[in-house]
Amino acid sequence: MTDIPMPKYRQIADDLLKKIQTGIYPINALIPKEIELATFYGVSRPTIRQAIQLLVNDGYLDRRKKRGTIVRQRKIVQEFTHVIASYDQEMDNHGLIPMTKVIMFTTEVADNEVCERLNLPIDSIVFKLVRLRYANDQPIVIVTTYIPYSVVPHLSDYDFTAVSLYETLAANNTAVVRVQRRLEVIKADETVANLLNVQQNEPLFYFHTIGHTQDSGAIEYSIAKYRGDLNSFNIDVSL
């Protein structure tokens, strides 16, 4: 069987991709103009356009009117809509380096919404944990989590910049085994925009999560605000 040679435009696309992945063309940088690339590779401009379009389709490049073609940050395809896993596990699965910054960790009197979500009496005490989570040094999501104080009173002994909340809950015999999630899309206010390094009013994915233990008790209520430009979500539906 005769090997079919790879089309020239695909060879060029592969070479451009290597330059993106090695940082020769970094994120948000303009790649050379079509005429410059055509001269460099010794091909026609239509061939260059085909190569660029492949990388646009795969999410590596973005054409901008009056600016040219820039290297874009590929979106992280999140699986947590149908898999219960820690954030660190998800990032590891994508080959990304996770990091967590704790913005706030305190106890407070739960408001009516939190009491309702966690099925607690009015004015119950809860832990409030606010974390800014990163992937490869990029802020990805800010998560505010409420945990009933009466169920895990020693939660403040843990450093959640270094340990997983879900693993900690499991170690305290309150493992999350089932979750309910609701998705909305909201606009970033000034505070969240600054934390996530986006423009004010940029769209965010806004998830409400209630985590349940084996006995169906609600142990966690979280609200997560994901950057719309860096995240997408897989949702599996079976009949």
Tab-separated table of C-alpha atoms in Angstrom:
chain	number	residue	atom	x	y	z
A	1	MET	CA	0.000	0.000	0.000
A	2	THR	CA	1.353	3.413	-0.970
A	3	ASP	CA	1.459	5.999	1.801
A	4	ILE	CA	-0.562	9.067	0.958
A	5	PRO	CA	1.544	12.177	1.629
A	6	MET	CA	0.143	14.653	4.132
A	7	PRO	CA	-1.321	17.733	2.415
A	8	LYS	CA	0.926	20.769	2.549
A	9	TYR	CA	-1.613	22.860	4.458
A	10	ARG	CA	-1.801	20.217	7.193
A	11	GLN	CA	1.990	20.081	7.456
A	12	ILE	CA	2.011	23.849	7.894
A	13	ALA	CA	-0.804	23.676	10.475
A	14	ASP	CA	1.206	21.109	12.446
A	15	ASP	CA	4.295	23.319	12.348
A	16	LEU	CA	2.309	26.369	13.479
A	17	LEU	CA	0.796	24.317	16.310
A	18	LYS	CA	4.242	23.266	17.517
A	19	LYS	CA	5.253	26.919	17.594
A	20	ILE	CA	2.159	27.746	19.629
A	21	GLN	CA	2.742	24.893	22.075
A	22	THR	CA	6.418	25.768	22.566
A	23	GLY	CA	5.692	29.458	23.130
A	24	ILE	CA	7.229	30.808	19.949
A	25	TYR	CA	3.757	32.231	19.330
A	26	PRO	CA	2.450	32.875	22.890
A	27	ILE	CA	-1.156	33.325	23.994
A	28	ASN	CA	-2.692	36.593	22.685
A	29	ALA	CA	0.209	37.167	20.273
A	30	LEU	CA	-0.350	37.872	16.589
A	31	ILE	CA	1.049	35.247	14.232
A	32	PRO	CA	2.766	36.490	11.044
A	33	LYS	CA	0.559	37.745	8.222
A	34	GLU	CA	-0.578	35.346	5.498
A	35	ILE	CA	1.786	36.812	2.914
A	36	GLU	CA	4.730	36.424	5.299
A	37	LEU	CA	3.820	32.813	6.085
A	38	ALA	CA	3.328	32.052	2.383
A	39	THR	CA	6.835	33.317	1.672
A	40	PHE	CA	8.331	31.447	4.628
A	41	TYR	CA	6.736	28.096	3.717
A	42	GLY	CA	6.999	28.598	-0.047
A	43	VAL	CA	3.301	28.093	-0.739
A	44	SER	CA	0.305	30.095	-1.923
A	45	ARG	CA	-1.836	32.238	0.370
A	46	PRO	CA	-4.889	29.929	-0.067
A	47	THR	CA	-2.762	27.082	1.341
A	48	ILE	CA	-1.862	29.257	4.331
A	49	ARG	CA	-5.540	30.118	4.808
A	50	GLN	CA	-6.402	26.404	4.923
A	51	ALA	CA	-3.714	25.779	7.530
A	52	ILE	CA	-4.865	28.693	9.664
A	53	GLN	CA	-8.506	27.649	9.385
A	54	LEU	CA	-7.646	24.211	10.779
A	55	LEU	CA	-6.183	25.835	13.880
A	56	VAL	CA	-9.108	28.242	14.144
A	57	ASN	CA	-11.491	25.284	14.050
A	58	ASP	CA	-9.513	23.520	16.775
A	59	GLY	CA	-9.560	26.600	19.012
A	60	TYR	CA	-5.877	27.527	18.833
A	61	LEU	CA	-6.227	30.662	16.693
A	62	ASP	CA	-8.771	33.431	16.372
A	63	ARG	CA	-9.172	35.806	13.428
A	64	ARG	CA	-9.683	39.433	14.497
A	65	LYS	CA	-10.879	42.105	12.107
A	66	LYS	CA	-8.304	44.852	11.503
A	67	ARG	CA	-5.838	43.098	13.810
A	68	GLY	CA	-4.952	39.780	12.225
A	69	THR	CA	-4.849	36.249	13.633
A	70	ILE	CA	-4.039	35.790	17.322
A	71	VAL	CA	-3.155	32.795	19.466
A	72	ARG	CA	-6.024	32.103	21.802
A	73	GLN	CA	-6.283	30.266	25.095
A	74	ARG	CA	-8.075	26.979	24.442
A	75	LYS	CA	-11.126	26.316	26.567
A	76	ILE	CA	-10.942	23.746	29.339
A	77	VAL	CA	-13.623	21.111	28.796
A	78	GLN	CA	-14.999	20.547	32.291
A	79	GLU	CA	-16.508	17.163	33.150
A	80	PHE	CA	-17.967	18.026	36.538
A	81	THR	CA	-21.491	18.360	35.163
A	82	HIS	CA	-21.704	14.564	35.153
A	83	VAL	CA	-18.733	13.398	37.264
A	84	ILE	CA	-18.101	13.969	40.973
A	85	ALA	CA	-14.418	14.817	41.213
A	86	SER	CA	-12.201	17.390	42.861
A	87	TYR	CA	-11.023	20.415	40.903
A	88	ASP	CA	-7.425	19.208	41.137
A	89	GLN	CA	-8.399	15.853	39.632
A	90	GLU	CA	-10.134	17.576	36.716
A	91	MET	CA	-7.149	19.791	35.984
A	92	ASP	CA	-4.751	16.832	36.271
A	93	ASN	CA	-6.873	14.971	33.720
A	94	HIS	CA	-6.313	17.860	31.294
A	95	GLY	CA	-2.587	18.020	31.942
A	96	LEU	CA	-2.941	21.407	33.643
A	97	ILE	CA	-1.339	22.557	36.887
A	98	PRO	CA	-4.002	23.483	39.468
A	99	MET	CA	-3.590	26.028	42.232
A	100	THR	CA	-5.992	27.309	44.859
A	101	LYS	CA	-5.987	30.635	46.696
A	102	VAL	CA	-8.252	30.893	49.745
A	103	ILE	CA	-9.922	34.315	49.687
A	104	MET	CA	-11.978	33.751	52.838
A	105	PHE	CA	-12.532	30.960	55.355
A	106	THR	CA	-14.756	31.810	58.291
A	107	THR	CA	-17.912	30.895	60.200
A	108	GLU	CA	-21.095	32.901	59.969
A	109	VAL	CA	-24.826	32.763	60.553
A	110	ALA	CA	-26.371	31.279	57.422
A	111	ASP	CA	-28.891	33.370	55.528
A	112	ASN	CA	-32.263	31.981	54.485
A	113	GLU	CA	-31.043	30.734	51.104
A	114	VAL	CA	-28.147	28.756	52.574
A	115	CYS	CA	-30.356	27.299	55.317
A	116	GLU	CA	-32.884	26.210	52.715
A	117	ARG	CA	-30.267	24.593	50.450
A	118	LEU	CA	-28.632	22.734	53.338
A	119	ASN	CA	-31.922	21.937	55.091
A	120	LEU	CA	-30.794	23.713	58.266
A	121	PRO	CA	-32.761	25.565	60.954
A	122	ILE	CA	-32.849	29.342	60.591
A	123	ASP	CA	-29.755	31.096	61.995
A	124	SER	CA	-27.589	27.982	61.891
A	125	ILE	CA	-23.819	28.419	61.888
A	126	VAL	CA	-21.960	27.412	58.718
A	127	PHE	CA	-18.440	27.495	57.392
A	128	LYS	CA	-18.010	29.859	54.458
A	129	LEU	CA	-15.086	29.019	52.195
A	130	VAL	CA	-14.252	31.240	49.208
A	131	ARG	CA	-11.591	29.917	46.834
A	132	LEU	CA	-10.075	31.318	43.662
A	133	ARG	CA	-8.910	28.411	41.525
A	134	TYR	CA	-6.282	28.482	38.810
A	135	ALA	CA	-5.023	26.344	35.933
A	136	ASN	CA	-1.464	27.014	34.715
A	137	ASP	CA	-1.483	30.329	36.627
A	138	GLN	CA	-4.719	31.507	34.944
A	139	PRO	CA	-7.692	32.228	37.261
A	140	ILE	CA	-10.495	29.933	36.111
A	141	VAL	CA	-13.270	29.960	38.702
A	142	ILE	CA	-14.230	31.502	42.019
A	143	VAL	CA	-16.181	29.176	44.321
A	144	THR	CA	-18.086	30.048	47.481
A	145	THR	CA	-18.929	26.989	49.592
A	146	TYR	CA	-21.065	26.592	52.703
A	147	ILE	CA	-20.719	23.595	55.035
A	148	PRO	CA	-22.824	23.001	58.203
A	149	TYR	CA	-20.637	23.706	61.221
A	150	SER	CA	-22.464	21.156	63.357
A	151	VAL	CA	-21.624	18.313	60.964
A	152	VAL	CA	-17.890	18.965	60.492
A	153	PRO	CA	-16.851	21.272	63.367
A	154	HIS	CA	-13.098	20.748	62.831
A	155	LEU	CA	-13.084	21.895	59.211
A	156	SER	CA	-11.067	24.974	60.149
A	157	ASP	CA	-8.109	22.702	60.964
A	158	TYR	CA	-7.482	22.156	57.248
A	159	ASP	CA	-5.560	24.273	54.757
A	160	PHE	CA	-7.644	24.324	51.595
A	161	THR	CA	-4.871	25.832	49.533
A	162	ALA	CA	-3.265	22.388	49.817
A	163	VAL	CA	-6.027	19.827	50.408
A	164	SER	CA	-9.232	18.893	48.603
A	165	LEU	CA	-12.538	19.770	50.232
A	166	TYR	CA	-14.215	16.611	48.902
A	167	GLU	CA	-11.363	14.419	50.150
A	168	THR	CA	-11.532	16.162	53.528
A	169	LEU	CA	-15.265	15.576	53.782
A	170	ALA	CA	-14.744	11.911	52.885
A	171	ALA	CA	-12.075	11.590	55.582
A	172	ASN	CA	-14.640	12.923	58.074
A	173	ASN	CA	-17.268	10.312	57.079
A	174	THR	CA	-19.323	12.852	55.123
A	175	ALA	CA	-18.329	11.992	51.558
A	176	VAL	CA	-20.277	13.656	48.760
A	177	VAL	CA	-21.853	10.858	46.709
A	178	ARG	CA	-24.585	12.754	44.836
A	179	VAL	CA	-24.926	16.327	43.624
A	180	GLN	CA	-27.624	18.570	42.229
A	181	ARG	CA	-26.459	21.348	39.915
A	182	ARG	CA	-28.178	24.297	38.304
A	183	LEU	CA	-26.577	26.410	35.594
A	184	GLU	CA	-27.154	30.069	34.809
A	185	VAL	CA	-25.203	32.634	32.815
A	186	ILE	CA	-24.462	35.950	34.522
A	187	LYS	CA	-22.289	39.014	33.947
A	188	ALA	CA	-19.139	39.621	35.964
A	189	ASP	CA	-19.419	42.427	38.485
A	190	GLU	CA	-16.390	44.598	39.255
A	191	THR	CA	-15.099	42.465	42.144
A	192	VAL	CA	-15.393	39.128	40.342
A	193	ALA	CA	-14.002	40.607	37.126
A	194	ASN	CA	-10.878	41.726	38.999
A	195	LEU	CA	-10.414	38.327	40.631
A	196	LEU	CA	-10.900	36.372	37.404
A	197	ASN	CA	-8.930	38.844	35.287
A	198	VAL	CA	-11.784	39.528	32.859
A	199	GLN	CA	-13.624	42.646	31.766
A	200	GLN	CA	-16.600	43.808	33.808
A	201	ASN	CA	-19.882	42.435	32.376
A	202	GLU	CA	-18.094	39.516	30.686
A	203	PRO	CA	-20.328	36.390	30.666
A	204	LEU	CA	-19.719	33.799	33.373
A	205	PHE	CA	-21.056	30.288	33.870
A	206	TYR	CA	-22.814	30.333	37.243
A	207	PHE	CA	-23.338	26.950	38.910
A	208	HIS	CA	-25.290	26.221	42.077
A	209	THR	CA	-24.324	22.856	43.602
A	210	ILE	CA	-25.828	20.928	46.512
A	211	GLY	CA	-23.721	17.956	47.594
A	212	HIS	CA	-25.387	15.050	49.408
A	213	THR	CA	-23.927	12.315	51.594
A	214	GLN	CA	-24.831	8.623	51.490
A	215	ASP	CA	-27.781	9.173	53.839
A	216	SER	CA	-29.012	11.950	51.494
A	217	GLY	CA	-28.149	14.738	53.912
A	218	ALA	CA	-27.019	17.994	52.293
A	219	ILE	CA	-23.408	18.613	53.313
A	220	GLU	CA	-22.330	21.261	50.790
A	221	TYR	CA	-23.851	24.242	49.048
A	222	SER	CA	-21.554	25.933	46.529
A	223	ILE	CA	-21.870	28.691	43.994
A	224	ALA	CA	-19.192	28.744	41.310
A	225	LYS	CA	-18.484	31.466	38.753
A	226	TYR	CA	-16.493	30.145	35.791
A	227	ARG	CA	-14.872	32.302	33.133
A	228	GLY	CA	-16.874	31.993	29.934
A	229	ASP	CA	-13.839	32.496	27.713
A	230	LEU	CA	-11.795	29.634	29.183
A	231	ASN	CA	-14.369	26.973	30.046
A	232	SER	CA	-16.846	24.719	28.323
A	233	PHE	CA	-18.855	21.858	29.822
A	234	ASN	CA	-19.616	18.338	28.635
A	235	ILE	CA	-23.103	17.094	29.473
A	236	ASP	CA	-23.931	13.434	28.841
A	237	VAL	CA	-27.579	12.454	28.472
A	238	SER	CA	-28.708	8.822	28.280
A	239	LEU	CA	-32.145	7.384	27.656
